[in-house]
């Protein structure tokens, strides 16, 4: 991977749903297209998904999902790296970046 790693908040992208759907198709964790779409939309709406996009393709994805703002109970929703990009420290990079960005909330 020669270009610089840039971690982005997916919600800032106009094509976030398309990127996430393509990514989910590749990792093959959902049984149906409808389930994949509903879950992707939910995470984009209620979660804090970040990722690494390279050449127009989402290659790494991490979602911090908080569904109880009174107790600040949060979940690591998903942490995936496409197979061909593994063993490069991308999962570590996106998870550390995300957790550092939310440190003040977690303190």
PDB file of N, CA and C in Angstrom:
ATOM      1  N   UNK A   1       0.863  -1.170   0.000  1.00  0.00           N
ATOM      2  CA  UNK A   1       0.000   0.000   0.000  1.00  0.00           C
ATOM      3  C   UNK A   1       0.898   1.218   0.000  1.00  0.00           C
ATOM      4  N   UNK A   2       0.950   1.924  -1.095  1.00  0.00           N
ATOM      5  CA  UNK A   2       1.902   3.014  -1.228  1.00  0.00           C
ATOM      6  C   UNK A   2       1.359   4.377  -0.830  1.00  0.00           C
ATOM      7  N   UNK A   3       0.069   4.601  -0.988  1.00  0.00           N
ATOM      8  CA  UNK A   3      -0.439   5.926  -0.648  1.00  0.00           C
ATOM      9  C   UNK A   3      -0.675   6.059   0.852  1.00  0.00           C
ATOM     10  N   UNK A   4      -0.661   7.303   1.324  1.00  0.00           N
ATOM     11  CA  UNK A   4      -0.828   7.588   2.742  1.00  0.00           C
ATOM     12  C   UNK A   4      -2.192   7.117   3.241  1.00  0.00           C
ATOM     13  N   UNK A   5      -2.193   6.578   4.450  1.00  0.00           N
ATOM     14  CA  UNK A   5      -3.430   6.120   5.070  1.00  0.00           C
ATOM     15  C   UNK A   5      -4.194   7.331   5.566  1.00  0.00           C
ATOM     16  N   UNK A   6      -5.424   7.464   5.132  1.00  0.00           N
ATOM     17  CA  UNK A   6      -6.281   8.553   5.593  1.00  0.00           C
ATOM     18  C   UNK A   6      -7.550   7.945   6.171  1.00  0.00           C
ATOM     19  N   UNK A   7      -7.757   8.181   7.449  1.00  0.00           N
ATOM     20  CA  UNK A   7      -8.939   7.667   8.127  1.00  0.00           C
ATOM     21  C   UNK A   7     -10.031   8.727   8.051  1.00  0.00           C
ATOM     22  N   UNK A   8     -11.209   8.307   7.643  1.00  0.00           N
ATOM     23  CA  UNK A   8     -12.303   9.257   7.450  1.00  0.00           C
ATOM     24  C   UNK A   8     -13.547   8.810   8.206  1.00  0.00           C
ATOM     25  N   UNK A   9     -14.368   9.785   8.547  1.00  0.00           N
ATOM     26  CA  UNK A   9     -15.683   9.480   9.107  1.00  0.00           C
ATOM     27  C   UNK A   9     -16.614   9.232   7.933  1.00  0.00           C
ATOM     28  N   UNK A  10     -17.191   8.063   7.894  1.00  0.00           N
ATOM     29  CA  UNK A  10     -18.017   7.687   6.745  1.00  0.00           C
ATOM     30  C   UNK A  10     -19.229   8.587   6.578  1.00  0.00           C
ATOM     31  N   UNK A  11     -19.768   9.088   7.681  1.00  0.00           N
ATOM     32  CA  UNK A  11     -20.958   9.945   7.597  1.00  0.00           C
ATOM     33  C   UNK A  11     -20.714  11.205   6.781  1.00  0.00           C
ATOM     34  N   UNK A  12     -19.462  11.593   6.626  1.00  0.00           N
ATOM     35  CA  UNK A  12     -19.129  12.796   5.868  1.00  0.00           C
ATOM     36  C   UNK A  12     -19.166  12.574   4.360  1.00  0.00           C
ATOM     37  N   UNK A  13     -19.255  11.333   3.936  1.00  0.00           N
ATOM     38  CA  UNK A  13     -19.220  11.015   2.510  1.00  0.00           C
ATOM     39  C   UNK A  13     -20.623  10.877   1.937  1.00  0.00           C
ATOM     40  N   UNK A  14     -20.833  11.465   0.770  1.00  0.00           N
ATOM     41  CA  UNK A  14     -22.128  11.340   0.096  1.00  0.00           C
ATOM     42  C   UNK A  14     -22.427   9.897  -0.300  1.00  0.00           C
ATOM     43  N   UNK A  15     -21.387   9.133  -0.582  1.00  0.00           N
ATOM     44  CA  UNK A  15     -21.573   7.755  -1.034  1.00  0.00           C
ATOM     45  C   UNK A  15     -21.277   6.740   0.075  1.00  0.00           C
ATOM     46  N   UNK A  16     -21.453   7.143   1.332  1.00  0.00           N
ATOM     47  CA  UNK A  16     -21.131   6.266   2.472  1.00  0.00           C
ATOM     48  C   UNK A  16     -21.888   4.940   2.422  1.00  0.00           C
ATOM     49  N   UNK A  17     -23.174   4.991   2.137  1.00  0.00           N
ATOM     50  CA  UNK A  17     -23.956   3.750   2.105  1.00  0.00           C
ATOM     51  C   UNK A  17     -23.455   2.828   1.003  1.00  0.00           C
ATOM     52  N   UNK A  18     -23.182   3.373  -0.167  1.00  0.00           N
ATOM     53  CA  UNK A  18     -22.673   2.547  -1.269  1.00  0.00           C
ATOM     54  C   UNK A  18     -21.333   1.909  -0.909  1.00  0.00           C
ATOM     55  N   UNK A  19     -20.427   2.694  -0.315  1.00  0.00           N
ATOM     56  CA  UNK A  19     -19.122   2.163   0.097  1.00  0.00           C
ATOM     57  C   UNK A  19     -19.283   1.042   1.115  1.00  0.00           C
ATOM     58  N   UNK A  20     -20.142   1.274   2.089  1.00  0.00           N
ATOM     59  CA  UNK A  20     -20.346   0.283   3.142  1.00  0.00           C
ATOM     60  C   UNK A  20     -21.028  -0.975   2.606  1.00  0.00           C
ATOM     61  N   UNK A  21     -21.973  -0.812   1.703  1.00  0.00           N
ATOM     62  CA  UNK A  21     -22.643  -1.968   1.106  1.00  0.00           C
ATOM     63  C   UNK A  21     -21.648  -2.797   0.285  1.00  0.00           C
ATOM     64  N   UNK A  22     -20.823  -2.144  -0.521  1.00  0.00           N
ATOM     65  CA  UNK A  22     -19.812  -2.867  -1.306  1.00  0.00           C
ATOM     66  C   UNK A  22     -18.845  -3.608  -0.391  1.00  0.00           C
ATOM     67  N   UNK A  23     -18.440  -2.944   0.679  1.00  0.00           N
ATOM     68  CA  UNK A  23     -17.540  -3.552   1.662  1.00  0.00           C
ATOM     69  C   UNK A  23     -18.196  -4.784   2.285  1.00  0.00           C
ATOM     70  N   UNK A  24     -19.440  -4.644   2.709  1.00  0.00           N
ATOM     71  CA  UNK A  24     -20.155  -5.760   3.337  1.00  0.00           C
ATOM     72  C   UNK A  24     -20.376  -6.921   2.380  1.00  0.00           C
ATOM     73  N   UNK A  25     -20.586  -6.627   1.124  1.00  0.00           N
ATOM     74  CA  UNK A  25     -20.717  -7.705   0.134  1.00  0.00           C
ATOM     75  C   UNK A  25     -19.416  -8.514   0.061  1.00  0.00           C
ATOM     76  N   UNK A  26     -18.312  -7.803   0.158  1.00  0.00           N
ATOM     77  CA  UNK A  26     -17.019  -8.474   0.040  1.00  0.00           C
ATOM     78  C   UNK A  26     -16.680  -9.310   1.275  1.00  0.00           C
ATOM     79  N   UNK A  27     -17.053  -8.843   2.460  1.00  0.00           N
ATOM     80  CA  UNK A  27     -16.721  -9.613   3.665  1.00  0.00           C
ATOM     81  C   UNK A  27     -17.753 -10.712   3.947  1.00  0.00           C
ATOM     82  N   UNK A  28     -18.894 -10.643   3.308  1.00  0.00           N
ATOM     83  CA  UNK A  28     -19.901 -11.719   3.315  1.00  0.00           C
ATOM     84  C   UNK A  28     -20.352 -12.146   4.708  1.00  0.00           C
ATOM     85  N   UNK A  29     -20.819 -11.192   5.510  1.00  0.00           N
ATOM     86  CA  UNK A  29     -21.311 -11.573   6.835  1.00  0.00           C
ATOM     87  C   UNK A  29     -22.835 -11.537   6.927  1.00  0.00           C
ATOM     88  N   UNK A  30     -23.488 -10.959   5.938  1.00  0.00           N
ATOM     89  CA  UNK A  30     -24.950 -10.860   5.979  1.00  0.00           C
ATOM     90  C   UNK A  30     -25.572 -11.898   5.057  1.00  0.00           C
ATOM     91  N   UNK A  31     -26.696 -12.447   5.496  1.00  0.00           N
ATOM     92  CA  UNK A  31     -27.364 -13.492   4.727  1.00  0.00           C
ATOM     93  C   UNK A  31     -28.129 -12.945   3.537  1.00  0.00           C
ATOM     94  N   UNK A  32     -28.716 -11.737   3.712  1.00  0.00           N
ATOM     95  CA  UNK A  32     -29.500 -11.167   2.621  1.00  0.00           C
ATOM     96  C   UNK A  32     -29.067  -9.725   2.356  1.00  0.00           C
ATOM     97  N   UNK A  33     -29.359  -9.283   1.179  1.00  0.00           N
ATOM     98  CA  UNK A  33     -29.073  -7.907   0.787  1.00  0.00           C
ATOM     99  C   UNK A  33     -29.878  -6.930   1.651  1.00  0.00           C
ATOM    100  N   UNK A  34     -31.107  -7.288   1.964  1.00  0.00           N
ATOM    101  CA  UNK A  34     -31.976  -6.422   2.779  1.00  0.00           C
ATOM    102  C   UNK A  34     -31.427  -6.281   4.205  1.00  0.00           C
ATOM    103  N   UNK A  35     -30.994  -7.383   4.797  1.00  0.00           N
ATOM    104  CA  UNK A  35     -30.394  -7.341   6.135  1.00  0.00           C
ATOM    105  C   UNK A  35     -29.139  -6.460   6.130  1.00  0.00           C
ATOM    106  N   UNK A  36     -28.335  -6.613   5.100  1.00  0.00           N
ATOM    107  CA  UNK A  36     -27.111  -5.820   4.968  1.00  0.00           C
ATOM    108  C   UNK A  36     -27.436  -4.336   4.843  1.00  0.00           C
ATOM    109  N   UNK A  37     -28.428  -4.010   4.045  1.00  0.00           N
ATOM    110  CA  UNK A  37     -28.801  -2.611   3.851  1.00  0.00           C
ATOM    111  C   UNK A  37     -29.354  -1.997   5.141  1.00  0.00           C
ATOM    112  N   UNK A  38     -30.246  -2.710   5.809  1.00  0.00           N
ATOM    113  CA  UNK A  38     -30.832  -2.195   7.054  1.00  0.00           C
ATOM    114  C   UNK A  38     -29.763  -1.967   8.126  1.00  0.00           C
ATOM    115  N   UNK A  39     -28.867  -2.916   8.265  1.00  0.00           N
ATOM    116  CA  UNK A  39     -27.802  -2.788   9.267  1.00  0.00           C
ATOM    117  C   UNK A  39     -26.845  -1.664   8.908  1.00  0.00           C
ATOM    118  N   UNK A  40     -26.492  -1.551   7.649  1.00  0.00           N
ATOM    119  CA  UNK A  40     -25.592  -0.479   7.204  1.00  0.00           C
ATOM    120  C   UNK A  40     -26.216   0.886   7.450  1.00  0.00           C
ATOM    121  N   UNK A  41     -27.492   1.030   7.114  1.00  0.00           N
ATOM    122  CA  UNK A  41     -28.186   2.301   7.346  1.00  0.00           C
ATOM    123  C   UNK A  41     -28.254   2.629   8.836  1.00  0.00           C
ATOM    124  N   UNK A  42     -28.518   1.621   9.656  1.00  0.00           N
ATOM    125  CA  UNK A  42     -28.588   1.808  11.108  1.00  0.00           C
ATOM    126  C   UNK A  42     -27.240   2.279  11.656  1.00  0.00           C
ATOM    127  N   UNK A  43     -26.162   1.634  11.240  1.00  0.00           N
ATOM    128  CA  UNK A  43     -24.844   2.027  11.723  1.00  0.00           C
ATOM    129  C   UNK A  43     -24.456   3.425  11.249  1.00  0.00           C
ATOM    130  N   UNK A  44     -24.834   3.779  10.055  1.00  0.00           N
ATOM    131  CA  UNK A  44     -24.536   5.128   9.564  1.00  0.00           C
ATOM    132  C   UNK A  44     -25.356   6.180  10.306  1.00  0.00           C
ATOM    133  N   UNK A  45     -26.584   5.826  10.678  1.00  0.00           N
ATOM    134  CA  UNK A  45     -27.454   6.773  11.370  1.00  0.00           C
ATOM    135  C   UNK A  45     -27.109   6.899  12.854  1.00  0.00           C
ATOM    136  N   UNK A  46     -26.900   5.783  13.522  1.00  0.00           N
ATOM    137  CA  UNK A  46     -26.749   5.780  14.978  1.00  0.00           C
ATOM    138  C   UNK A  46     -25.323   5.541  15.472  1.00  0.00           C
ATOM    139  N   UNK A  47     -24.460   5.088  14.599  1.00  0.00           N
ATOM    140  CA  UNK A  47     -23.094   4.775  15.001  1.00  0.00           C
ATOM    141  C   UNK A  47     -22.122   5.882  14.644  1.00  0.00           C
ATOM    142  N   UNK A  48     -20.875   5.593  14.885  1.00  0.00           N
ATOM    143  CA  UNK A  48     -19.782   6.500  14.540  1.00  0.00           C
ATOM    144  C   UNK A  48     -18.772   5.734  13.690  1.00  0.00           C
ATOM    145  N   UNK A  49     -19.178   5.400  12.464  1.00  0.00           N
ATOM    146  CA  UNK A  49     -18.304   4.580  11.628  1.00  0.00           C
ATOM    147  C   UNK A  49     -17.162   5.384  10.999  1.00  0.00           C
ATOM    148  N   UNK A  50     -15.972   4.791  11.057  1.00  0.00           N
ATOM    149  CA  UNK A  50     -14.830   5.373  10.365  1.00  0.00           C
ATOM    150  C   UNK A  50     -14.224   4.295   9.482  1.00  0.00           C
ATOM    151  N   UNK A  51     -13.403   4.718   8.562  1.00  0.00           N
ATOM    152  CA  UNK A  51     -12.773   3.742   7.700  1.00  0.00           C
ATOM    153  C   UNK A  51     -11.616   4.323   6.940  1.00  0.00           C
ATOM    154  N   UNK A  52     -10.998   3.443   6.193  1.00  0.00           N
ATOM    155  CA  UNK A  52      -9.925   3.835   5.288  1.00  0.00           C
ATOM    156  C   UNK A  52     -10.431   3.562   3.882  1.00  0.00           C
ATOM    157  N   UNK A  53     -10.458   4.606   3.077  1.00  0.00           N
ATOM    158  CA  UNK A  53     -10.882   4.486   1.684  1.00  0.00           C
ATOM    159  C   UNK A  53      -9.644   4.676   0.816  1.00  0.00           C
ATOM    160  N   UNK A  54      -9.431   3.731  -0.071  1.00  0.00           N
ATOM    161  CA  UNK A  54      -8.296   3.809  -0.983  1.00  0.00           C
ATOM    162  C   UNK A  54      -8.795   3.560  -2.395  1.00  0.00           C
ATOM    163  N   UNK A  55      -8.491   4.481  -3.273  1.00  0.00           N
ATOM    164  CA  UNK A  55      -8.907   4.386  -4.679  1.00  0.00           C
ATOM    165  C   UNK A  55     -10.404   4.137  -4.798  1.00  0.00           C
ATOM    166  N   UNK A  56     -11.195   4.848  -3.988  1.00  0.00           N
ATOM    167  CA  UNK A  56     -12.647   4.770  -4.055  1.00  0.00           C
ATOM    168  C   UNK A  56     -13.254   3.532  -3.436  1.00  0.00           C
ATOM    169  N   UNK A  57     -12.461   2.774  -2.682  1.00  0.00           N
ATOM    170  CA  UNK A  57     -12.938   1.527  -2.088  1.00  0.00           C
ATOM    171  C   UNK A  57     -12.665   1.543  -0.591  1.00  0.00           C
ATOM    172  N   UNK A  58     -13.672   1.167   0.198  1.00  0.00           N
ATOM    173  CA  UNK A  58     -13.506   1.040   1.639  1.00  0.00           C
ATOM    174  C   UNK A  58     -12.706  -0.234   1.902  1.00  0.00           C
ATOM    175  N   UNK A  59     -11.542  -0.097   2.544  1.00  0.00           N
ATOM    176  CA  UNK A  59     -10.683  -1.268   2.761  1.00  0.00           C
ATOM    177  C   UNK A  59     -10.608  -1.675   4.234  1.00  0.00           C
ATOM    178  N   UNK A  60     -10.943  -0.735   5.141  1.00  0.00           N
ATOM    179  CA  UNK A  60     -10.961  -1.034   6.570  1.00  0.00           C
ATOM    180  C   UNK A  60     -12.100  -0.242   7.193  1.00  0.00           C
ATOM    181  N   UNK A  61     -12.748  -0.833   8.185  1.00  0.00           N
ATOM    182  CA  UNK A  61     -13.961  -0.238   8.748  1.00  0.00           C
ATOM    183  C   UNK A  61     -14.040  -0.543  10.235  1.00  0.00           C
ATOM    184  N   UNK A  62     -14.414   0.479  11.019  1.00  0.00           N
ATOM    185  CA  UNK A  62     -14.624   0.309  12.457  1.00  0.00           C
ATOM    186  C   UNK A  62     -15.804   1.170  12.864  1.00  0.00           C
ATOM    187  N   UNK A  63     -16.699   0.595  13.649  1.00  0.00           N
ATOM    188  CA  UNK A  63     -17.876   1.328  14.084  1.00  0.00           C
ATOM    189  C   UNK A  63     -17.963   1.285  15.600  1.00  0.00           C
ATOM    190  N   UNK A  64     -17.973   2.450  16.202  1.00  0.00           N
ATOM    191  CA  UNK A  64     -18.226   2.588  17.634  1.00  0.00           C
ATOM    192  C   UNK A  64     -19.684   2.986  17.752  1.00  0.00           C
ATOM    193  N   UNK A  65     -20.452   2.175  18.449  1.00  0.00           N
ATOM    194  CA  UNK A  65     -21.903   2.323  18.456  1.00  0.00           C
ATOM    195  C   UNK A  65     -22.377   2.516  19.887  1.00  0.00           C
ATOM    196  N   UNK A  66     -22.971   3.654  20.166  1.00  0.00           N
ATOM    197  CA  UNK A  66     -23.484   3.946  21.507  1.00  0.00           C
ATOM    198  C   UNK A  66     -24.997   4.006  21.430  1.00  0.00           C
ATOM    199  N   UNK A  67     -25.670   3.127  22.175  1.00  0.00           N
ATOM    200  CA  UNK A  67     -27.129   3.149  22.129  1.00  0.00           C
ATOM    201  C   UNK A  67     -27.747   3.549  23.458  1.00  0.00           C
ATOM    202  N   UNK A  68     -26.924   3.969  24.413  1.00  0.00           N
ATOM    203  CA  UNK A  68     -27.457   4.433  25.691  1.00  0.00           C
ATOM    204  C   UNK A  68     -26.634   5.641  26.137  1.00  0.00           C
ATOM    205  N   UNK A  69     -27.159   6.816  25.849  1.00  0.00           N
ATOM    206  CA  UNK A  69     -26.405   8.037  26.130  1.00  0.00           C
ATOM    207  C   UNK A  69     -26.457   8.437  27.603  1.00  0.00           C
ATOM    208  N   UNK A  70     -27.341   7.833  28.376  1.00  0.00           N
ATOM    209  CA  UNK A  70     -27.365   8.105  29.813  1.00  0.00           C
ATOM    210  C   UNK A  70     -26.189   7.427  30.511  1.00  0.00           C
ATOM    211  N   UNK A  71     -25.944   6.174  30.164  1.00  0.00           N
ATOM    212  CA  UNK A  71     -24.851   5.422  30.790  1.00  0.00           C
ATOM    213  C   UNK A  71     -23.584   5.423  29.938  1.00  0.00           C
ATOM    214  N   UNK A  72     -23.689   5.957  28.721  1.00  0.00           N
ATOM    215  CA  UNK A  72     -22.589   5.948  27.752  1.00  0.00           C
ATOM    216  C   UNK A  72     -22.102   4.527  27.456  1.00  0.00           C
ATOM    217  N   UNK A  73     -23.042   3.614  27.445  1.00  0.00           N
ATOM    218  CA  UNK A  73     -22.739   2.239  27.093  1.00  0.00           C
ATOM    219  C   UNK A  73     -22.482   2.182  25.595  1.00  0.00           C
ATOM    220  N   UNK A  74     -21.304   1.760  25.229  1.00  0.00           N
ATOM    221  CA  UNK A  74     -20.935   1.732  23.819  1.00  0.00           C
ATOM    222  C   UNK A  74     -20.453   0.344  23.432  1.00  0.00           C
ATOM    223  N   UNK A  75     -20.544   0.062  22.159  1.00  0.00           N
ATOM    224  CA  UNK A  75     -20.146  -1.231  21.614  1.00  0.00           C
ATOM    225  C   UNK A  75     -19.213  -1.022  20.439  1.00  0.00           C
ATOM    226  N   UNK A  76     -18.260  -1.920  20.321  1.00  0.00           N
ATOM    227  CA  UNK A  76     -17.479  -1.975  19.099  1.00  0.00           C
ATOM    228  C   UNK A  76     -18.337  -2.775  18.129  1.00  0.00           C
ATOM    229  N   UNK A  77     -18.997  -2.056  17.231  1.00  0.00           N
ATOM    230  CA  UNK A  77     -19.948  -2.710  16.338  1.00  0.00           C
ATOM    231  C   UNK A  77     -19.296  -3.638  15.345  1.00  0.00           C
ATOM    232  N   UNK A  78     -18.339  -3.169  14.639  1.00  0.00           N
ATOM    233  CA  UNK A  78     -17.676  -3.948  13.606  1.00  0.00           C
ATOM    234  C   UNK A  78     -16.239  -3.450  13.487  1.00  0.00           C
ATOM    235  N   UNK A  79     -15.334  -4.358  13.250  1.00  0.00           N
ATOM    236  CA  UNK A  79     -13.953  -4.025  12.930  1.00  0.00           C
ATOM    237  C   UNK A  79     -13.498  -5.047  11.901  1.00  0.00           C
ATOM    238  N   UNK A  80     -13.383  -4.586  10.666  1.00  0.00           N
ATOM    239  CA  UNK A  80     -13.015  -5.473   9.567  1.00  0.00           C
ATOM    240  C   UNK A  80     -11.995  -4.803   8.667  1.00  0.00           C
ATOM    241  N   UNK A  81     -11.136  -5.624   8.127  1.00  0.00           N
ATOM    242  CA  UNK A  81     -10.195  -5.205   7.092  1.00  0.00           C
ATOM    243  C   UNK A  81     -10.321  -6.223   5.970  1.00  0.00           C
ATOM    244  N   UNK A  82     -10.427  -5.730   4.740  1.00  0.00           N
ATOM    245  CA  UNK A  82     -10.514  -6.658   3.615  1.00  0.00           C
ATOM    246  C   UNK A  82      -9.280  -7.560   3.596  1.00  0.00           C
ATOM    247  N   UNK A  83      -9.492  -8.789   3.195  1.00  0.00           N
ATOM    248  CA  UNK A  83      -8.464  -9.820   3.271  1.00  0.00           C
ATOM    249  C   UNK A  83      -7.129  -9.405   2.647  1.00  0.00           C
ATOM    250  N   UNK A  84      -7.182  -8.805   1.493  1.00  0.00           N
ATOM    251  CA  UNK A  84      -5.934  -8.469   0.794  1.00  0.00           C
ATOM    252  C   UNK A  84      -5.164  -7.307   1.436  1.00  0.00           C
ATOM    253  N   UNK A  85      -5.769  -6.644   2.432  1.00  0.00           N
ATOM    254  CA  UNK A  85      -5.112  -5.522   3.111  1.00  0.00           C
ATOM    255  C   UNK A  85      -4.734  -5.863   4.555  1.00  0.00           C
ATOM    256  N   UNK A  86      -4.917  -7.092   4.953  1.00  0.00           N
ATOM    257  CA  UNK A  86      -4.605  -7.497   6.325  1.00  0.00           C
ATOM    258  C   UNK A  86      -3.098  -7.597   6.540  1.00  0.00           C
ATOM    259  N   UNK A  87      -2.716  -7.687   7.801  1.00  0.00           N
ATOM    260  CA  UNK A  87      -1.310  -7.809   8.221  1.00  0.00           C
ATOM    261  C   UNK A  87      -0.507  -6.536   7.942  1.00  0.00           C
ATOM    262  N   UNK A  88      -1.207  -5.386   7.886  1.00  0.00           N
ATOM    263  CA  UNK A  88      -0.546  -4.101   7.682  1.00  0.00           C
ATOM    264  C   UNK A  88      -0.814  -3.142   8.838  1.00  0.00           C
ATOM    265  N   UNK A  89      -1.492  -3.619   9.870  1.00  0.00           N
ATOM    266  CA  UNK A  89      -1.775  -2.793  11.037  1.00  0.00           C
ATOM    267  C   UNK A  89      -2.969  -1.860  10.871  1.00  0.00           C
ATOM    268  N   UNK A  90      -3.791  -2.081   9.859  1.00  0.00           N
ATOM    269  CA  UNK A  90      -4.916  -1.176   9.597  1.00  0.00           C
ATOM    270  C   UNK A  90      -5.997  -1.276  10.667  1.00  0.00           C
ATOM    271  N   UNK A  91      -6.283  -2.472  11.170  1.00  0.00           N
ATOM    272  CA  UNK A  91      -7.293  -2.623  12.230  1.00  0.00           C
ATOM    273  C   UNK A  91      -6.840  -1.879  13.485  1.00  0.00           C
ATOM    274  N   UNK A  92      -5.596  -2.024  13.807  1.00  0.00           N
ATOM    275  CA  UNK A  92      -5.032  -1.320  14.960  1.00  0.00           C
ATOM    276  C   UNK A  92      -5.104   0.194  14.749  1.00  0.00           C
ATOM    277  N   UNK A  93      -4.778   0.640  13.561  1.00  0.00           N
ATOM    278  CA  UNK A  93      -4.797   2.073  13.256  1.00  0.00           C
ATOM    279  C   UNK A  93      -6.184   2.663  13.386  1.00  0.00           C
ATOM    280  N   UNK A  94      -7.189   2.022  12.785  1.00  0.00           N
ATOM    281  CA  UNK A  94      -8.539   2.595  12.856  1.00  0.00           C
ATOM    282  C   UNK A  94      -9.124   2.505  14.260  1.00  0.00           C
ATOM    283  N   UNK A  95      -8.858   1.413  14.967  1.00  0.00           N
ATOM    284  CA  UNK A  95      -9.422   1.301  16.317  1.00  0.00           C
ATOM    285  C   UNK A  95      -8.761   2.287  17.273  1.00  0.00           C
ATOM    286  N   UNK A  96      -7.448   2.425  17.251  1.00  0.00           N
ATOM    287  CA  UNK A  96      -6.771   3.388  18.118  1.00  0.00           C
ATOM    288  C   UNK A  96      -7.203   4.812  17.795  1.00  0.00           C
ATOM    289  N   UNK A  97      -7.319   5.123  16.526  1.00  0.00           N
ATOM    290  CA  UNK A  97      -7.733   6.471  16.122  1.00  0.00           C
ATOM    291  C   UNK A  97      -9.128   6.775  16.641  1.00  0.00           C
ATOM    292  N   UNK A  98     -10.026   5.827  16.487  1.00  0.00           N
ATOM    293  CA  UNK A  98     -11.413   6.021  16.917  1.00  0.00           C
ATOM    294  C   UNK A  98     -11.508   6.169  18.434  1.00  0.00           C
ATOM    295  N   UNK A  99     -10.816   5.314  19.146  1.00  0.00           N
ATOM    296  CA  UNK A  99     -10.861   5.375  20.608  1.00  0.00           C
ATOM    297  C   UNK A  99     -10.236   6.671  21.133  1.00  0.00           C
ATOM    298  N   UNK A 100      -9.145   7.110  20.533  1.00  0.00           N
ATOM    299  CA  UNK A 100      -8.532   8.386  20.939  1.00  0.00           C
ATOM    300  C   UNK A 100      -9.465   9.558  20.666  1.00  0.00           C
ATOM    301  N   UNK A 101     -10.196   9.498  19.569  1.00  0.00           N
ATOM    302  CA  UNK A 101     -11.122  10.581  19.228  1.00  0.00           C
ATOM    303  C   UNK A 101     -12.275  10.683  20.224  1.00  0.00           C
ATOM    304  N   UNK A 102     -12.587   9.584  20.886  1.00  0.00           N
ATOM    305  CA  UNK A 102     -13.703   9.560  21.833  1.00  0.00           C
ATOM    306  C   UNK A 102     -13.242   9.436  23.282  1.00  0.00           C
ATOM    307  N   UNK A 103     -11.963   9.673  23.531  1.00  0.00           N
ATOM    308  CA  UNK A 103     -11.408   9.567  24.879  1.00  0.00           C
ATOM    309  C   UNK A 103     -12.138  10.430  25.901  1.00  0.00           C
ATOM    310  N   UNK A 104     -12.441  11.656  25.538  1.00  0.00           N
ATOM    311  CA  UNK A 104     -13.083  12.558  26.502  1.00  0.00           C
ATOM    312  C   UNK A 104     -14.460  12.058  26.897  1.00  0.00           C
ATOM    313  N   UNK A 105     -15.165  11.415  25.991  1.00  0.00           N
ATOM    314  CA  UNK A 105     -16.464  10.844  26.309  1.00  0.00           C
ATOM    315  C   UNK A 105     -16.314   9.660  27.246  1.00  0.00           C
ATOM    316  N   UNK A 106     -15.235   8.893  27.066  1.00  0.00           N
ATOM    317  CA  UNK A 106     -15.038   7.676  27.832  1.00  0.00           C
ATOM    318  C   UNK A 106     -14.438   7.939  29.207  1.00  0.00           C
ATOM    319  N   UNK A 107     -13.847   9.106  29.427  1.00  0.00           N
ATOM    320  CA  UNK A 107     -13.237   9.426  30.733  1.00  0.00           C
ATOM    321  C   UNK A 107     -14.264   9.664  31.807  1.00  0.00           C
TER     322      UNK A 107
END
